[in-house]
Tab-separated table of C-alpha atoms in Angstrom:
chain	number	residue	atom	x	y	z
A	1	UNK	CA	85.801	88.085	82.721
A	2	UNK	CA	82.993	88.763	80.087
A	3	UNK	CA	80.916	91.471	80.318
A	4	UNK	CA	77.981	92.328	77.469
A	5	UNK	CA	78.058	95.616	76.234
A	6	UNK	CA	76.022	97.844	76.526
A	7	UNK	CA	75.098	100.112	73.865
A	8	UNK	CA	72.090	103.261	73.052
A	9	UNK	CA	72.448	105.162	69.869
A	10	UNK	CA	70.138	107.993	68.868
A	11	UNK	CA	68.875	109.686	65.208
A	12	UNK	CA	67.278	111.949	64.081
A	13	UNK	CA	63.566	111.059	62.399
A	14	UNK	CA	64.066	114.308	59.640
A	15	UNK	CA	67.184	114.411	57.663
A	16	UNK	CA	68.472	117.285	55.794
A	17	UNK	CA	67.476	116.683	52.219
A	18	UNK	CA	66.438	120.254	51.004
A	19	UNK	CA	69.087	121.479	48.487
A	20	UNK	CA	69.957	125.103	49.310
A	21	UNK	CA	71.489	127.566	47.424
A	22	UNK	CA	74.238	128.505	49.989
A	23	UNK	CA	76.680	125.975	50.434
A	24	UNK	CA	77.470	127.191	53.825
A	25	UNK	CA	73.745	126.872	54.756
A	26	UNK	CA	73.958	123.122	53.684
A	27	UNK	CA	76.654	121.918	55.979
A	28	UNK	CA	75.233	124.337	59.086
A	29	UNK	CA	72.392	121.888	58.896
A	30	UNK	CA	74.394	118.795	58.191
A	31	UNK	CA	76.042	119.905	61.746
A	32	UNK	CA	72.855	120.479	64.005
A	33	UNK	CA	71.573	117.091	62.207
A	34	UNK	CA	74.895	115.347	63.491
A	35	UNK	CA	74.368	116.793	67.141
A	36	UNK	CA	71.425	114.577	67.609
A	37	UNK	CA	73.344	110.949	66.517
A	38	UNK	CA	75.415	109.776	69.634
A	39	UNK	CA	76.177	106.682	70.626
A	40	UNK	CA	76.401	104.808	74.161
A	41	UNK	CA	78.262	102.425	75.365
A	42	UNK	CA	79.243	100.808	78.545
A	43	UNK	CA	82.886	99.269	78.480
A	44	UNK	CA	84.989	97.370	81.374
A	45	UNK	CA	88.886	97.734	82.086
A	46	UNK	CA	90.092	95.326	84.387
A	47	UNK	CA	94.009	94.794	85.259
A	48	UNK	CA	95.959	93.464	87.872
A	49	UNK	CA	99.131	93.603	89.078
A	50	UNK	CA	100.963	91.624	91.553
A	51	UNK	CA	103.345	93.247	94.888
A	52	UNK	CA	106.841	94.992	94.228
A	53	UNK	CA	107.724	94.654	97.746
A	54	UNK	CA	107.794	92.359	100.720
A	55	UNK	CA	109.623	92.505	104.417
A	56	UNK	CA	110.929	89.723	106.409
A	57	UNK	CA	110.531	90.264	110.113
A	58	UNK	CA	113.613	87.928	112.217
A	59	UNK	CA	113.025	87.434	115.757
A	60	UNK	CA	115.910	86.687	118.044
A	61	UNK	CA	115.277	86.030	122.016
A	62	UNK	CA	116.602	84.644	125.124
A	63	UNK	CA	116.662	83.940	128.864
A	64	UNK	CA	119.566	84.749	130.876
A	65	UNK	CA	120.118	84.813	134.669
A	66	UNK	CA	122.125	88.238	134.354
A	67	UNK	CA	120.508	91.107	131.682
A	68	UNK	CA	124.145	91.210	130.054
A	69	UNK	CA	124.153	87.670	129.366
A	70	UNK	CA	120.532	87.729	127.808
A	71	UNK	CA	121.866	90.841	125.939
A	72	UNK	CA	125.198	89.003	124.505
A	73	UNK	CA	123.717	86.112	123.630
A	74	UNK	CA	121.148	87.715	121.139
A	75	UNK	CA	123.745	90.367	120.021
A	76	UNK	CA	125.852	87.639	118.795
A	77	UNK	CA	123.048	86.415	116.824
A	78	UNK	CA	121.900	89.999	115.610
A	79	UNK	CA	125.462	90.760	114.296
A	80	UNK	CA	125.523	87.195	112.237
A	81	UNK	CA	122.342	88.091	111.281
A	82	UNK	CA	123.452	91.924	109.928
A	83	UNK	CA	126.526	90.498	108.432
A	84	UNK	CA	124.546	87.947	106.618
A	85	UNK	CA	122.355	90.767	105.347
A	86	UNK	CA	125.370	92.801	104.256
A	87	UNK	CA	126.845	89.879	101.884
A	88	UNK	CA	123.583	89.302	100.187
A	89	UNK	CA	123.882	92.935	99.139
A	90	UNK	CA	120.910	94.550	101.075
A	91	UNK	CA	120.935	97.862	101.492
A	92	UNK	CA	121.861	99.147	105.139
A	93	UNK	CA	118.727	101.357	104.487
A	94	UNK	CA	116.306	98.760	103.970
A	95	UNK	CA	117.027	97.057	107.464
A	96	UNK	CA	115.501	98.050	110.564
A	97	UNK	CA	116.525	96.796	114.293
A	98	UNK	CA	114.845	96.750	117.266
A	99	UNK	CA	115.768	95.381	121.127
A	100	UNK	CA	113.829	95.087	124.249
A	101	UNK	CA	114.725	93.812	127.338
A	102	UNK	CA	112.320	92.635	129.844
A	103	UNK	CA	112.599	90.721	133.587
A	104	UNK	CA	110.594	87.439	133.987
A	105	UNK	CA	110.821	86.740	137.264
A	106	UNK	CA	114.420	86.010	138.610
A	107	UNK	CA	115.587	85.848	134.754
A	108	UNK	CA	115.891	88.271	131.953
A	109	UNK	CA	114.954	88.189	128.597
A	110	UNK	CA	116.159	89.946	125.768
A	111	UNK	CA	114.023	89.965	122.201
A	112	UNK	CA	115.784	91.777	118.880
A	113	UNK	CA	113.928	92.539	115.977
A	114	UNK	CA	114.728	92.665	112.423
A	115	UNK	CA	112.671	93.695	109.361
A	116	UNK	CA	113.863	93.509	106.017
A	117	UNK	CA	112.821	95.081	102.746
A	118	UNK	CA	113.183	93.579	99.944
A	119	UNK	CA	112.341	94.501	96.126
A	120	UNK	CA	114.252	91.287	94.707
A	121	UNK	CA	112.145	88.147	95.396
A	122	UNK	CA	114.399	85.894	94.763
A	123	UNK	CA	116.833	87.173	97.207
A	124	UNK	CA	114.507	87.495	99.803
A	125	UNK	CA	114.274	83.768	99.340
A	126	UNK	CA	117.881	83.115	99.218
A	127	UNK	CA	118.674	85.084	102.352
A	128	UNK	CA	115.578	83.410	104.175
A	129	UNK	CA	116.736	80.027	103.468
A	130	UNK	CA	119.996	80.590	104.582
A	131	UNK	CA	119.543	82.313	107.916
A	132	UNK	CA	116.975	79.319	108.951
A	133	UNK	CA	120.113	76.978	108.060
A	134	UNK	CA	122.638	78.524	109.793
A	135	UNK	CA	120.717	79.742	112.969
A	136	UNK	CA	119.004	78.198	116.131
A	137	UNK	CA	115.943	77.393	117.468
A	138	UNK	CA	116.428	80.330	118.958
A	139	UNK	CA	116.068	82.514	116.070
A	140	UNK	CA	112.483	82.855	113.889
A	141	UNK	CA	112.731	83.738	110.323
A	142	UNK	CA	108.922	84.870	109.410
A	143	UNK	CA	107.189	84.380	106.388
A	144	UNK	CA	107.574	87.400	103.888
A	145	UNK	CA	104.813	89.603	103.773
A	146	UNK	CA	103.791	91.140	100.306
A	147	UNK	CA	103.176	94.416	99.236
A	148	UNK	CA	102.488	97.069	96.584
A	149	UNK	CA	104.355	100.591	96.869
A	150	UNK	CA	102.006	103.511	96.793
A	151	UNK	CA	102.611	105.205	93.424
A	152	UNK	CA	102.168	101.028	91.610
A	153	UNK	CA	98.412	100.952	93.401
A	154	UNK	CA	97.623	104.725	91.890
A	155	UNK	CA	99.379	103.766	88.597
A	156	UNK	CA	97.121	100.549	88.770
A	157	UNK	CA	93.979	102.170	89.039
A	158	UNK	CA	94.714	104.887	86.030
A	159	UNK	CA	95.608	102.411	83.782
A	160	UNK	CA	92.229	100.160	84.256
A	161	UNK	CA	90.049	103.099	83.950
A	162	UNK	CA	92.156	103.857	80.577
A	163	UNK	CA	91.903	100.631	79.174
A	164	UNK	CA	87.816	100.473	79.868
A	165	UNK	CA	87.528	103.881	77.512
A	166	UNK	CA	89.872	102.257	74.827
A	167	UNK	CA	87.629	99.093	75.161
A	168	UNK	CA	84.376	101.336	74.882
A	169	UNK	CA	85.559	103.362	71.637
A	170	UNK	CA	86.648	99.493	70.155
A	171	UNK	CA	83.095	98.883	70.425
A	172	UNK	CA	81.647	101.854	69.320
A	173	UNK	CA	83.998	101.587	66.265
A	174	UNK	CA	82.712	98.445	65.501
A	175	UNK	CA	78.892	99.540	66.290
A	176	UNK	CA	78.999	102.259	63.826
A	177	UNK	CA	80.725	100.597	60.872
A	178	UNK	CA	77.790	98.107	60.845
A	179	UNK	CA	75.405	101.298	60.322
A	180	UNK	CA	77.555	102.875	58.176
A	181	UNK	CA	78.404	105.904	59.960
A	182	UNK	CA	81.495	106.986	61.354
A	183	UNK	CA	82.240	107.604	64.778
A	184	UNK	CA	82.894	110.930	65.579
A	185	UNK	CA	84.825	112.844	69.072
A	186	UNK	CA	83.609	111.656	72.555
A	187	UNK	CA	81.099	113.457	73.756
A	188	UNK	CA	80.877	112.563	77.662
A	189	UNK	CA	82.700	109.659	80.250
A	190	UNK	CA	81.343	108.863	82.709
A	191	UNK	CA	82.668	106.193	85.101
A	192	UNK	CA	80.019	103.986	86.497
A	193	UNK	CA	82.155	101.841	89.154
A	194	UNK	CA	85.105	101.003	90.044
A	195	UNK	CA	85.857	97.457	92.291
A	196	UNK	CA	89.362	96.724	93.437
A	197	UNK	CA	90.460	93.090	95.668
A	198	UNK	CA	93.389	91.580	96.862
A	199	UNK	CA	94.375	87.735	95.637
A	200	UNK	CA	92.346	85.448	92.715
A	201	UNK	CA	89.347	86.600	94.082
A	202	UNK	CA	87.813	83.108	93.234
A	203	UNK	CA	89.483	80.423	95.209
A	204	UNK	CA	91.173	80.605	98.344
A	205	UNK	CA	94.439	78.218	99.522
A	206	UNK	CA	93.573	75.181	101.663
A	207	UNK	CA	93.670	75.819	104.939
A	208	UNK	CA	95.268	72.502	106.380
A	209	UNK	CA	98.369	73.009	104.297
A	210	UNK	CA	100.791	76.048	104.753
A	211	UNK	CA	100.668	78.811	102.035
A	212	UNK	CA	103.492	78.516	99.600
A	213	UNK	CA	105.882	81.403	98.640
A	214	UNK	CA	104.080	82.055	95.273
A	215	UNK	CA	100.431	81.423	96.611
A	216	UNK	CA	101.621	84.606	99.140
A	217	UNK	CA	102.655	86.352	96.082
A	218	UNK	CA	99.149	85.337	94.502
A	219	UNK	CA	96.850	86.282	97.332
A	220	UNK	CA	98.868	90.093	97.302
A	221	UNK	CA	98.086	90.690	93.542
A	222	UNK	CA	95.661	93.738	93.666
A	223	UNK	CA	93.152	93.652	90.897
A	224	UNK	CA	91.002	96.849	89.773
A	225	UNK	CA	87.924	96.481	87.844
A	226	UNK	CA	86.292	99.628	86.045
A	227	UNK	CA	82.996	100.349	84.247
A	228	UNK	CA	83.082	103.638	82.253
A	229	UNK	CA	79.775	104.887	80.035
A	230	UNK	CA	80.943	106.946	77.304
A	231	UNK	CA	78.704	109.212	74.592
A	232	UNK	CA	80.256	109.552	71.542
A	233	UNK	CA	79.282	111.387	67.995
A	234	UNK	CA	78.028	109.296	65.121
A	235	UNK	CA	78.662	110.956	61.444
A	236	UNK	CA	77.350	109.887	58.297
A	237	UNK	CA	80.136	108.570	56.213
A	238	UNK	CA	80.319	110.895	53.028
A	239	UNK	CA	78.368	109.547	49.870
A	240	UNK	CA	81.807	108.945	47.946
A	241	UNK	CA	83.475	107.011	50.604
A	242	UNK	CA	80.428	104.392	50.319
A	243	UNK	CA	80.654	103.805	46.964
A	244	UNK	CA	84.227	102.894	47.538
């Protein structure tokens, strides 16, 4: 995304052109000259980053006349389920289980519950794909849902507002090599906004046709945008440089 820069520099209308006799009087007033040339400019750092995480949630239910034959029926599924888990190498610690049992009437019906974390895409995929192959109607294998770990978000939003001061001394680099001055220490940052959104942030998936695996992936890319104003010192390049 383009933004114009925006830039303010500043000089002073006397210069210092009275020769004195002390040579440390001559470059005290060279210095209280250079205090009054700064420079402006307003710079944008914009990154994104897509999720590092996503859990699966597996649903497992059924109606029984007796509450231990609603309960074995699902357990039998649960355990296939687990075992499943365990061969595609996720972690006992990243899968969570949960059963409730509930009376419908005469009948009983027993729901189990299991989310899945994953931090390998492609696995998550793999193990999805199997358990809907193997399993019943009786069992629901969810659609993953993405996200970003705390510390990536924080790490995120550092890294933009880094990457708009880099982008604002490139400028002023450039600025003050085309009025032959140098650009001196940064005098004051100041950030001026800072916009963050989930997905493209420009088009949004049709809604008559289910979202794919990588459009999910897509839509949970966090993007930070950041507009810093930073002051920095102009110098006048010494005489012999120039002539160089």
């Amino acid at each position: 995304m383009y933004r114009p820069a925006q830039v303010f520099a500043s000089f002073t209308q006397n210069e210092v052109k009275t020769k004195l006799k002390d040579n440390t009087e001559i470059e005290e007033s060279k210095e209280m000259s250079s205090r009054h040339r700064e420079i402006h400019v307003s710079a944008t750092g914009e990154l994104s980053v897509p999720p590092d995480r996503c859990k699966v949630l597996i649903v497992v239910a059924n109606i029984k006349e007796t509450p231990q034959e609603a309960k074995n029926s699902v357990s039998r599924r649960v355990d296939y389920i687990l075992q499943s888990l365990q061969n595609h190498q996720v972690k006992e610690g990243d899968v969570k289980l949960d059963k409730t049992l509930q009376r419908e009437d005469l009948l009983y019906s027993m729901t189990a519950e299991v989310t899945v974390l994953f931090v390998d895409f492609v696995k998550c995929q793999t193990v999805c794909n199997f358990l809907v192959e193997k399993l019943d109607e009786s069992v629901k294998v969810m659609q993953p849902e993405f996200y970003h770990s705390s510390h990536r978000v924080e790490s995120l939003r550092r890294q933009s507002c880094l990457t708009a001061v880099k982008n604002a001394r490139a400028k002023a680099e450039e600025i003050a090599r085309v009025l032959h001055q140098s650009l001196g220490k940064a005098l004051s940052v100041k950030e001026e906004s800072c916009n963050e959104w989930d997905g493209p942030g420009h088009t949004s998936p049709d809604q008559d046709r289910p979202v794919t695996f990588q459009q999910r992936i897509a839509l949970a890319t966090v993007t930070v945008n950041v507009n810093v104003i930073v002051t920095f010192e102009l110098k006048l390049k010494d005489k012999g440089k120039q002539a160089r």
